[in-house]
Amino acid sequence: MELAEIEFRTNLRVYVKAVTPGSLASKLGIQQDWIVVALDKRSTERTNVLGVAQMLAAAVKDSPSDVVEFRFRDPSVFRQKLQALSEGESVTTQVAPAGDTTQRNADGSIKSGRDATSQAEQQITVSQLIPPKLCKRGATTDDLLEISYRGSVVETGQVFDGSAIKIDGGGIPGRGDDVSLYFVLGKQPFGQFPPGWDVGMVGQCVGERRRLIIPPALAYGSKGVPRRGIPPDATLQYDITLVSLNGFSTPQ
C-alpha cells in the first residue's frame, strides 16, 4: 500500500495512492484514494506520510499481537450520495478535522509571520431544493457548467454574490450584469470561486437547484474576502441552479 499526501491551505490529508495487486492490503479490500483517518485509534488527519509511517512503526513495535488497526474514509461514498439526491434531501461529509491549523516548520516551530490558530470540525452539506424534470447524466469533472446562483454568509445572512445581483447599485466585478456564468467543474482557477463548488456540484443535473453550505476550509479560509463582505472563517451558503451542461440546456 503506497501512501501520499495532499495539502490544502492549513489542512493536510494522507491517502492511499496505490495498492499492489495480490498484497495484504488488496486482499483486505483497501482501495486507491481512500483517506487514512486513524491508526490504532490515533488520528492521522493532521500528519503527513512520514508521520503515518512513524506511527505505524511505533504501533507494530508496541502491539503484543502484531495487529494494527487502520481506519479509512472512502470519498466516493459522498459522491455517490450526491448523484442520488432527492428533493429535500441533504448529505454531509467532513472536510477538515477540528484542532490546530498552525503552519509550522518541520521541527514544530511556527513559521515566520504566522500565528497559532485552530478550527472547529468543518463539514460541507449539500441539499436538493428543486429536482430536475429529467436527468440522464449529472455533472462530472471537466464538464462546462453554466449556472445561476446566489451566495450569502451563513453567520450574518448577508448576500455578497450572485449571477444577477447588484451590490451598491453596480454589478459584481468580473460578473457585470450577466444572469449566469460558466466554469469547468474541477478545473476552476484557484480563488475565483470557492473550492466547495467542485465538491458540491458533482452529479448535479440540468434544471436542478442545490443549496451548498460550505465551511471556511472550502471557501475563503481564515482571511475571508472583506472587500466583498466575506469575513474571516465564514461559512457560506450558495443556492445554485445548473442552467446548461457542456452547452446543452436539456438533459443529457
PDB file of C-alpha atoms in Angstrom:
ATOM      1  CA  MET A   1       0.000   0.000   0.000  1.00  0.00           C
ATOM      2  CA  GLU A   2       1.588   3.265  -1.130  1.00  0.00           C
ATOM      3  CA  LEU A   3       0.527   6.428   0.667  1.00  0.00           C
ATOM      4  CA  ALA A   4       0.696  10.042  -0.478  1.00  0.00           C
ATOM      5  CA  GLU A   5      -0.353  13.360   0.999  1.00  0.00           C
ATOM      6  CA  ILE A   6      -2.313  16.368  -0.147  1.00  0.00           C
ATOM      7  CA  GLU A   7      -2.245  19.811   1.468  1.00  0.00           C
ATOM      8  CA  PHE A   8      -4.895  22.494   1.055  1.00  0.00           C
ATOM      9  CA  ARG A   9      -4.278  25.712   2.964  1.00  0.00           C
ATOM     10  CA  THR A  10      -3.694  24.528   6.534  1.00  0.00           C
ATOM     11  CA  ASN A  11      -5.361  21.139   6.060  1.00  0.00           C
ATOM     12  CA  LEU A  12      -3.291  18.019   5.434  1.00  0.00           C
ATOM     13  CA  ARG A  13      -4.577  14.575   4.483  1.00  0.00           C
ATOM     14  CA  VAL A  14      -2.836  11.255   3.805  1.00  0.00           C
ATOM     15  CA  TYR A  15      -4.483   8.994   1.234  1.00  0.00           C
ATOM     16  CA  VAL A  16      -3.897   5.656  -0.481  1.00  0.00           C
ATOM     17  CA  LYS A  17      -2.052   6.380  -3.720  1.00  0.00           C
ATOM     18  CA  ALA A  18      -1.807   2.786  -4.916  1.00  0.00           C
ATOM     19  CA  VAL A  19      -2.475  -0.796  -3.784  1.00  0.00           C
ATOM     20  CA  THR A  20      -0.255  -3.599  -5.076  1.00  0.00           C
ATOM     21  CA  PRO A  21      -2.274  -6.455  -6.636  1.00  0.00           C
ATOM     22  CA  GLY A  22      -2.101  -9.608  -4.514  1.00  0.00           C
ATOM     23  CA  SER A  23      -0.845  -7.742  -1.449  1.00  0.00           C
ATOM     24  CA  LEU A  24      -2.385  -7.966   2.011  1.00  0.00           C
ATOM     25  CA  ALA A  25      -3.900  -4.511   1.507  1.00  0.00           C
ATOM     26  CA  SER A  26      -5.522  -5.726  -1.716  1.00  0.00           C
ATOM     27  CA  LYS A  27      -6.880  -8.857  -0.036  1.00  0.00           C
ATOM     28  CA  LEU A  28      -8.359  -6.712   2.750  1.00  0.00           C
ATOM     29  CA  GLY A  29     -10.206  -4.628   0.145  1.00  0.00           C
ATOM     30  CA  ILE A  30      -8.336  -1.355   0.670  1.00  0.00           C
ATOM     31  CA  GLN A  31      -8.940   0.955  -2.283  1.00  0.00           C
ATOM     32  CA  GLN A  32      -6.994   3.686  -4.050  1.00  0.00           C
ATOM     33  CA  ASP A  33      -7.902   7.254  -2.926  1.00  0.00           C
ATOM     34  CA  TRP A  34      -9.175   6.183   0.487  1.00  0.00           C
ATOM     35  CA  ILE A  35      -8.241   8.724   3.174  1.00  0.00           C
ATOM     36  CA  VAL A  36      -6.285   7.486   6.197  1.00  0.00           C
ATOM     37  CA  VAL A  37      -8.309   8.705   9.190  1.00  0.00           C
ATOM     38  CA  ALA A  38      -6.745   6.916  12.179  1.00  0.00           C
ATOM     39  CA  LEU A  39      -4.161   4.337  13.181  1.00  0.00           C
ATOM     40  CA  ASP A  40      -4.824   2.375  16.371  1.00  0.00           C
ATOM     41  CA  LYS A  41      -7.456   4.982  17.334  1.00  0.00           C
ATOM     42  CA  ARG A  42      -4.979   7.870  16.957  1.00  0.00           C
ATOM     43  CA  SER A  43      -5.990  10.488  14.392  1.00  0.00           C
ATOM     44  CA  THR A  44      -3.758  10.767  11.330  1.00  0.00           C
ATOM     45  CA  GLU A  45      -5.616  13.701   9.787  1.00  0.00           C
ATOM     46  CA  ARG A  46      -3.058  16.305  10.789  1.00  0.00           C
ATOM     47  CA  THR A  47       0.122  14.495   9.858  1.00  0.00           C
ATOM     48  CA  ASN A  48       1.959  13.670   6.635  1.00  0.00           C
ATOM     49  CA  VAL A  49       3.115  10.391   5.078  1.00  0.00           C
ATOM     50  CA  LEU A  50       6.283  10.341   7.204  1.00  0.00           C
ATOM     51  CA  GLY A  51       4.201  10.891  10.314  1.00  0.00           C
ATOM     52  CA  VAL A  52       1.901   7.963   9.451  1.00  0.00           C
ATOM     53  CA  ALA A  53       4.930   5.759   8.785  1.00  0.00           C
ATOM     54  CA  GLN A  54       6.368   6.654  12.192  1.00  0.00           C
ATOM     55  CA  MET A  55       3.016   5.989  13.868  1.00  0.00           C
ATOM     56  CA  LEU A  56       2.818   2.610  12.121  1.00  0.00           C
ATOM     57  CA  ALA A  57       6.346   1.617  13.195  1.00  0.00           C
ATOM     58  CA  ALA A  58       5.562   2.543  16.802  1.00  0.00           C
ATOM     59  CA  ALA A  59       2.223   0.690  16.711  1.00  0.00           C
ATOM     60  CA  VAL A  60       3.801  -2.505  15.357  1.00  0.00           C
ATOM     61  CA  LYS A  61       6.554  -2.323  17.981  1.00  0.00           C
ATOM     62  CA  ASP A  62       4.095  -1.827  20.844  1.00  0.00           C
ATOM     63  CA  SER A  63       1.427  -4.297  19.695  1.00  0.00           C
ATOM     64  CA  PRO A  64       1.557  -7.607  21.582  1.00  0.00           C
ATOM     65  CA  SER A  65      -0.345  -9.381  18.795  1.00  0.00           C
ATOM     66  CA  ASP A  66       1.235  -7.694  15.757  1.00  0.00           C
ATOM     67  CA  VAL A  67      -2.239  -6.373  14.860  1.00  0.00           C
ATOM     68  CA  VAL A  68      -2.604  -2.739  13.818  1.00  0.00           C
ATOM     69  CA  GLU A  69      -5.964  -1.109  13.165  1.00  0.00           C
ATOM     70  CA  PHE A  70      -6.328   1.373  10.301  1.00  0.00           C
ATOM     71  CA  ARG A  71      -9.428   3.500   9.734  1.00  0.00           C
ATOM     72  CA  PHE A  72     -10.171   4.939   6.288  1.00  0.00           C
ATOM     73  CA  ARG A  73     -12.719   7.278   4.740  1.00  0.00           C
ATOM     74  CA  ASP A  74     -13.951   6.496   1.232  1.00  0.00           C
ATOM     75  CA  PRO A  75     -14.633   9.818  -0.596  1.00  0.00           C
ATOM     76  CA  SER A  76     -16.573   8.028  -3.324  1.00  0.00           C
ATOM     77  CA  VAL A  77     -19.412   7.334  -0.864  1.00  0.00           C
ATOM     78  CA  PHE A  78     -20.217  11.048  -0.633  1.00  0.00           C
ATOM     79  CA  ARG A  79     -20.052  11.456  -4.414  1.00  0.00           C
ATOM     80  CA  GLN A  80     -22.432   8.532  -4.885  1.00  0.00           C
ATOM     81  CA  LYS A  81     -24.889  10.089  -2.439  1.00  0.00           C
ATOM     82  CA  LEU A  82     -24.714  13.383  -4.358  1.00  0.00           C
ATOM     83  CA  GLN A  83     -25.698  11.606  -7.556  1.00  0.00           C
ATOM     84  CA  ALA A  84     -28.716  10.061  -5.852  1.00  0.00           C
ATOM     85  CA  LEU A  85     -30.079  13.189  -4.148  1.00  0.00           C
ATOM     86  CA  SER A  86     -33.842  13.610  -3.964  1.00  0.00           C
ATOM     87  CA  GLU A  87     -35.924  16.712  -3.285  1.00  0.00           C
ATOM     88  CA  GLY A  88     -35.481  17.973   0.267  1.00  0.00           C
ATOM     89  CA  GLU A  89     -32.678  15.506   0.999  1.00  0.00           C
ATOM     90  CA  SER A  90     -29.277  16.597   2.363  1.00  0.00           C
ATOM     91  CA  VAL A  91     -25.913  14.848   2.536  1.00  0.00           C
ATOM     92  CA  THR A  92     -22.951  15.910   4.674  1.00  0.00           C
ATOM     93  CA  THR A  93     -19.299  14.977   4.883  1.00  0.00           C
ATOM     94  CA  GLN A  94     -16.362  16.169   6.969  1.00  0.00           C
ATOM     95  CA  VAL A  95     -13.713  18.060   5.031  1.00  0.00           C
ATOM     96  CA  ALA A  96     -11.441  19.241   7.849  1.00  0.00           C
ATOM     97  CA  PRO A  97     -10.991  17.912  11.402  1.00  0.00           C
ATOM     98  CA  ALA A  98     -11.020  20.114  14.480  1.00  0.00           C
ATOM     99  CA  GLY A  99      -7.722  21.112  16.035  1.00  0.00           C
ATOM    100  CA  ASP A 100      -4.515  23.025  15.436  1.00  0.00           C
ATOM    101  CA  THR A 101      -4.157  24.559  11.972  1.00  0.00           C
ATOM    102  CA  THR A 102      -0.942  26.450  12.693  1.00  0.00           C
ATOM    103  CA  GLN A 103       1.517  26.472   9.814  1.00  0.00           C
ATOM    104  CA  ARG A 104       4.709  25.026  11.257  1.00  0.00           C
ATOM    105  CA  ASN A 105       8.256  24.159  10.245  1.00  0.00           C
ATOM    106  CA  ALA A 106       9.498  20.552  10.236  1.00  0.00           C
ATOM    107  CA  ASP A 107      10.755  20.925  13.825  1.00  0.00           C
ATOM    108  CA  GLY A 108       7.309  22.001  15.021  1.00  0.00           C
ATOM    109  CA  SER A 109       8.082  25.688  15.384  1.00  0.00           C
ATOM    110  CA  ILE A 110       5.660  28.248  13.942  1.00  0.00           C
ATOM    111  CA  LYS A 111       6.573  29.567  10.505  1.00  0.00           C
ATOM    112  CA  SER A 112       7.755  33.160  10.300  1.00  0.00           C
ATOM    113  CA  GLY A 113       4.890  35.625  10.106  1.00  0.00           C
ATOM    114  CA  ARG A 114       2.296  33.041  11.165  1.00  0.00           C
ATOM    115  CA  ASP A 115       0.238  32.791  14.339  1.00  0.00           C
ATOM    116  CA  ALA A 116      -1.055  29.836  16.329  1.00  0.00           C
ATOM    117  CA  THR A 117      -4.540  29.025  15.015  1.00  0.00           C
ATOM    118  CA  SER A 118      -7.174  26.354  15.450  1.00  0.00           C
ATOM    119  CA  GLN A 119     -10.520  25.411  13.923  1.00  0.00           C
ATOM    120  CA  ALA A 120     -13.697  23.525  14.716  1.00  0.00           C
ATOM    121  CA  GLU A 121     -14.641  20.439  12.720  1.00  0.00           C
ATOM    122  CA  GLN A 122     -15.712  21.565   9.263  1.00  0.00           C
ATOM    123  CA  GLN A 123     -18.349  19.908   7.111  1.00  0.00           C
ATOM    124  CA  ILE A 124     -19.924  20.544   3.733  1.00  0.00           C
ATOM    125  CA  THR A 125     -23.660  19.954   3.329  1.00  0.00           C
ATOM    126  CA  VAL A 126     -25.482  19.674   0.001  1.00  0.00           C
ATOM    127  CA  SER A 127     -29.279  19.782  -0.296  1.00  0.00           C
ATOM    128  CA  GLN A 128     -31.544  19.462  -3.287  1.00  0.00           C
ATOM    129  CA  LEU A 129     -34.000  22.380  -3.391  1.00  0.00           C
ATOM    130  CA  ILE A 130     -35.563  21.726  -6.809  1.00  0.00           C
ATOM    131  CA  PRO A 131     -35.198  18.372  -8.590  1.00  0.00           C
ATOM    132  CA  PRO A 132     -34.560  18.168 -12.328  1.00  0.00           C
ATOM    133  CA  LYS A 133     -37.545  17.304 -14.517  1.00  0.00           C
ATOM    134  CA  LEU A 134     -35.431  14.696 -16.251  1.00  0.00           C
ATOM    135  CA  CYS A 135     -31.816  13.639 -15.841  1.00  0.00           C
ATOM    136  CA  LYS A 136     -29.811  11.181 -17.879  1.00  0.00           C
ATOM    137  CA  ARG A 137     -26.371  12.376 -16.716  1.00  0.00           C
ATOM    138  CA  GLY A 138     -25.097  14.606 -13.936  1.00  0.00           C
ATOM    139  CA  ALA A 139     -22.079  16.915 -13.957  1.00  0.00           C
ATOM    140  CA  THR A 140     -18.602  15.415 -13.637  1.00  0.00           C
ATOM    141  CA  THR A 141     -15.034  16.770 -13.637  1.00  0.00           C
ATOM    142  CA  ASP A 142     -14.089  18.601 -16.878  1.00  0.00           C
ATOM    143  CA  ASP A 143     -17.714  19.409 -17.756  1.00  0.00           C
ATOM    144  CA  LEU A 144     -18.514  23.003 -18.753  1.00  0.00           C
ATOM    145  CA  LEU A 145     -21.224  24.236 -16.399  1.00  0.00           C
ATOM    146  CA  GLU A 146     -23.490  27.246 -16.853  1.00  0.00           C
ATOM    147  CA  ILE A 147     -25.070  28.226 -13.560  1.00  0.00           C
ATOM    148  CA  SER A 148     -27.156  30.884 -11.871  1.00  0.00           C
ATOM    149  CA  TYR A 149     -26.537  31.334  -8.165  1.00  0.00           C
ATOM    150  CA  ARG A 150     -26.846  33.417  -5.034  1.00  0.00           C
ATOM    151  CA  GLY A 151     -24.265  33.496  -2.242  1.00  0.00           C
ATOM    152  CA  SER A 152     -24.654  34.613   1.362  1.00  0.00           C
ATOM    153  CA  VAL A 153     -22.744  34.428   4.648  1.00  0.00           C
ATOM    154  CA  VAL A 154     -24.383  31.912   6.993  1.00  0.00           C
ATOM    155  CA  GLU A 155     -23.353  33.713  10.178  1.00  0.00           C
ATOM    156  CA  THR A 156     -24.783  37.107   9.129  1.00  0.00           C
ATOM    157  CA  GLY A 157     -27.252  36.333   6.343  1.00  0.00           C
ATOM    158  CA  GLN A 158     -25.595  38.996   4.170  1.00  0.00           C
ATOM    159  CA  VAL A 159     -25.833  38.419   0.415  1.00  0.00           C
ATOM    160  CA  PHE A 160     -22.406  39.050  -1.098  1.00  0.00           C
ATOM    161  CA  ASP A 161     -22.500  37.485  -4.544  1.00  0.00           C
ATOM    162  CA  GLY A 162     -24.811  36.266  -7.262  1.00  0.00           C
ATOM    163  CA  SER A 163     -25.104  35.858 -11.008  1.00  0.00           C
ATOM    164  CA  ALA A 164     -27.732  38.606 -11.305  1.00  0.00           C
ATOM    165  CA  ILE A 165     -27.223  40.608  -8.131  1.00  0.00           C
ATOM    166  CA  LYS A 166     -26.198  44.239  -7.810  1.00  0.00           C
ATOM    167  CA  ILE A 167     -24.142  45.467  -4.867  1.00  0.00           C
ATOM    168  CA  ASP A 168     -24.232  49.191  -4.123  1.00  0.00           C
ATOM    169  CA  GLY A 169     -26.087  49.684  -7.384  1.00  0.00           C
ATOM    170  CA  GLY A 170     -23.439  48.074  -9.560  1.00  0.00           C
ATOM    171  CA  GLY A 171     -22.660  44.653 -10.962  1.00  0.00           C
ATOM    172  CA  ILE A 172     -20.184  42.437  -9.172  1.00  0.00           C
ATOM    173  CA  PRO A 173     -16.658  42.985 -10.568  1.00  0.00           C
ATOM    174  CA  GLY A 174     -15.954  40.422 -13.240  1.00  0.00           C
ATOM    175  CA  ARG A 175     -19.621  39.410 -13.471  1.00  0.00           C
ATOM    176  CA  GLY A 176     -21.171  42.558 -14.970  1.00  0.00           C
ATOM    177  CA  ASP A 177     -24.916  42.120 -15.370  1.00  0.00           C
ATOM    178  CA  ASP A 178     -24.768  38.509 -16.575  1.00  0.00           C
ATOM    179  CA  VAL A 179     -27.658  36.331 -15.422  1.00  0.00           C
ATOM    180  CA  SER A 180     -25.435  33.236 -15.489  1.00  0.00           C
ATOM    181  CA  LEU A 181     -21.748  32.313 -15.588  1.00  0.00           C
ATOM    182  CA  TYR A 182     -19.616  29.467 -16.899  1.00  0.00           C
ATOM    183  CA  PHE A 183     -16.854  27.416 -15.307  1.00  0.00           C
ATOM    184  CA  VAL A 184     -15.266  23.982 -15.736  1.00  0.00           C
ATOM    185  CA  LEU A 185     -16.026  21.629 -12.866  1.00  0.00           C
ATOM    186  CA  GLY A 186     -12.890  20.643 -11.003  1.00  0.00           C
ATOM    187  CA  LYS A 187     -10.683  22.959 -13.095  1.00  0.00           C
ATOM    188  CA  GLN A 188     -11.636  26.462 -11.989  1.00  0.00           C
ATOM    189  CA  PRO A 189      -8.795  28.928 -11.326  1.00  0.00           C
ATOM    190  CA  PHE A 190      -7.862  28.949  -7.639  1.00  0.00           C
ATOM    191  CA  GLY A 191      -9.568  31.776  -5.780  1.00  0.00           C
ATOM    192  CA  GLN A 192     -12.080  32.646  -8.499  1.00  0.00           C
ATOM    193  CA  PHE A 193     -14.855  30.634  -6.857  1.00  0.00           C
ATOM    194  CA  PRO A 194     -14.851  28.613  -3.621  1.00  0.00           C
ATOM    195  CA  PRO A 195     -13.406  25.074  -3.980  1.00  0.00           C
ATOM    196  CA  GLY A 196     -16.623  23.841  -2.359  1.00  0.00           C
ATOM    197  CA  TRP A 197     -18.338  24.236  -5.742  1.00  0.00           C
ATOM    198  CA  ASP A 198     -16.171  21.480  -7.194  1.00  0.00           C
ATOM    199  CA  VAL A 199     -17.182  19.208  -4.318  1.00  0.00           C
ATOM    200  CA  GLY A 200     -20.880  20.001  -4.016  1.00  0.00           C
ATOM    201  CA  MET A 201     -21.913  20.157  -7.675  1.00  0.00           C
ATOM    202  CA  VAL A 202     -20.788  16.651  -8.628  1.00  0.00           C
ATOM    203  CA  GLY A 203     -23.743  14.797 -10.131  1.00  0.00           C
ATOM    204  CA  GLN A 204     -25.900  17.923 -10.451  1.00  0.00           C
ATOM    205  CA  CYS A 205     -28.360  17.791 -13.360  1.00  0.00           C
ATOM    206  CA  VAL A 206     -29.637  20.453 -15.748  1.00  0.00           C
ATOM    207  CA  GLY A 207     -32.547  22.246 -14.091  1.00  0.00           C
ATOM    208  CA  GLU A 208     -31.612  21.028 -10.606  1.00  0.00           C
ATOM    209  CA  ARG A 209     -31.188  23.598  -7.835  1.00  0.00           C
ATOM    210  CA  ARG A 210     -28.919  22.768  -4.891  1.00  0.00           C
ATOM    211  CA  ARG A 211     -28.003  24.503  -1.671  1.00  0.00           C
ATOM    212  CA  LEU A 212     -24.345  24.222  -0.667  1.00  0.00           C
ATOM    213  CA  ILE A 213     -23.296  25.031   2.899  1.00  0.00           C
ATOM    214  CA  ILE A 214     -19.549  25.479   2.525  1.00  0.00           C
ATOM    215  CA  PRO A 215     -17.165  25.626   5.518  1.00  0.00           C
ATOM    216  CA  PRO A 216     -14.186  28.037   5.610  1.00  0.00           C
ATOM    217  CA  ALA A 217     -11.737  25.296   4.579  1.00  0.00           C
ATOM    218  CA  LEU A 218     -13.507  25.029   1.189  1.00  0.00           C
ATOM    219  CA  ALA A 219     -14.450  28.709   0.992  1.00  0.00           C
ATOM    220  CA  TYR A 220     -12.128  31.640   1.706  1.00  0.00           C
ATOM    221  CA  GLY A 221     -10.462  30.420   4.896  1.00  0.00           C
ATOM    222  CA  SER A 222      -9.160  32.466   7.785  1.00  0.00           C
ATOM    223  CA  LYS A 223      -8.630  35.579   5.637  1.00  0.00           C
ATOM    224  CA  GLY A 224     -12.052  35.828   4.024  1.00  0.00           C
ATOM    225  CA  VAL A 225     -12.671  38.488   1.382  1.00  0.00           C
ATOM    226  CA  PRO A 226     -13.502  41.626   3.394  1.00  0.00           C
ATOM    227  CA  ARG A 227     -13.925  43.835   0.297  1.00  0.00           C
ATOM    228  CA  ARG A 228     -16.797  41.571  -0.783  1.00  0.00           C
ATOM    229  CA  GLY A 229     -18.363  41.257   2.642  1.00  0.00           C
ATOM    230  CA  ILE A 230     -16.942  37.803   3.476  1.00  0.00           C
ATOM    231  CA  PRO A 231     -15.409  37.879   6.970  1.00  0.00           C
ATOM    232  CA  PRO A 232     -12.601  35.575   8.144  1.00  0.00           C
ATOM    233  CA  ASP A 233     -13.609  31.967   8.891  1.00  0.00           C
ATOM    234  CA  ALA A 234     -17.030  32.463   7.282  1.00  0.00           C
ATOM    235  CA  THR A 235     -19.361  29.617   6.363  1.00  0.00           C
ATOM    236  CA  LEU A 236     -21.033  30.323   3.017  1.00  0.00           C
ATOM    237  CA  GLN A 237     -24.396  29.343   1.570  1.00  0.00           C
ATOM    238  CA  TYR A 238     -24.813  29.071  -2.190  1.00  0.00           C
ATOM    239  CA  ASP A 239     -28.116  28.309  -3.924  1.00  0.00           C
ATOM    240  CA  ILE A 240     -27.075  27.097  -7.374  1.00  0.00           C
ATOM    241  CA  THR A 241     -29.114  26.134 -10.439  1.00  0.00           C
ATOM    242  CA  LEU A 242     -27.450  24.248 -13.275  1.00  0.00           C
ATOM    243  CA  VAL A 243     -28.639  26.026 -16.429  1.00  0.00           C
ATOM    244  CA  SER A 244     -26.711  24.044 -19.034  1.00  0.00           C
ATOM    245  CA  LEU A 245     -24.148  21.249 -19.228  1.00  0.00           C
ATOM    246  CA  ASN A 246     -21.493  21.398 -21.971  1.00  0.00           C
ATOM    247  CA  GLY A 247     -23.642  23.894 -23.858  1.00  0.00           C
ATOM    248  CA  PHE A 248     -26.874  21.911 -23.681  1.00  0.00           C
ATOM    249  CA  SER A 249     -29.786  23.189 -21.619  1.00  0.00           C
ATOM    250  CA  THR A 250     -31.693  19.915 -21.960  1.00  0.00           C
ATOM    251  CA  PRO A 251     -30.938  16.681 -20.053  1.00  0.00           C
ATOM    252  CA  GLN A 252     -28.055  14.686 -21.496  1.00  0.00           C
TER     253      GLN A 252
END
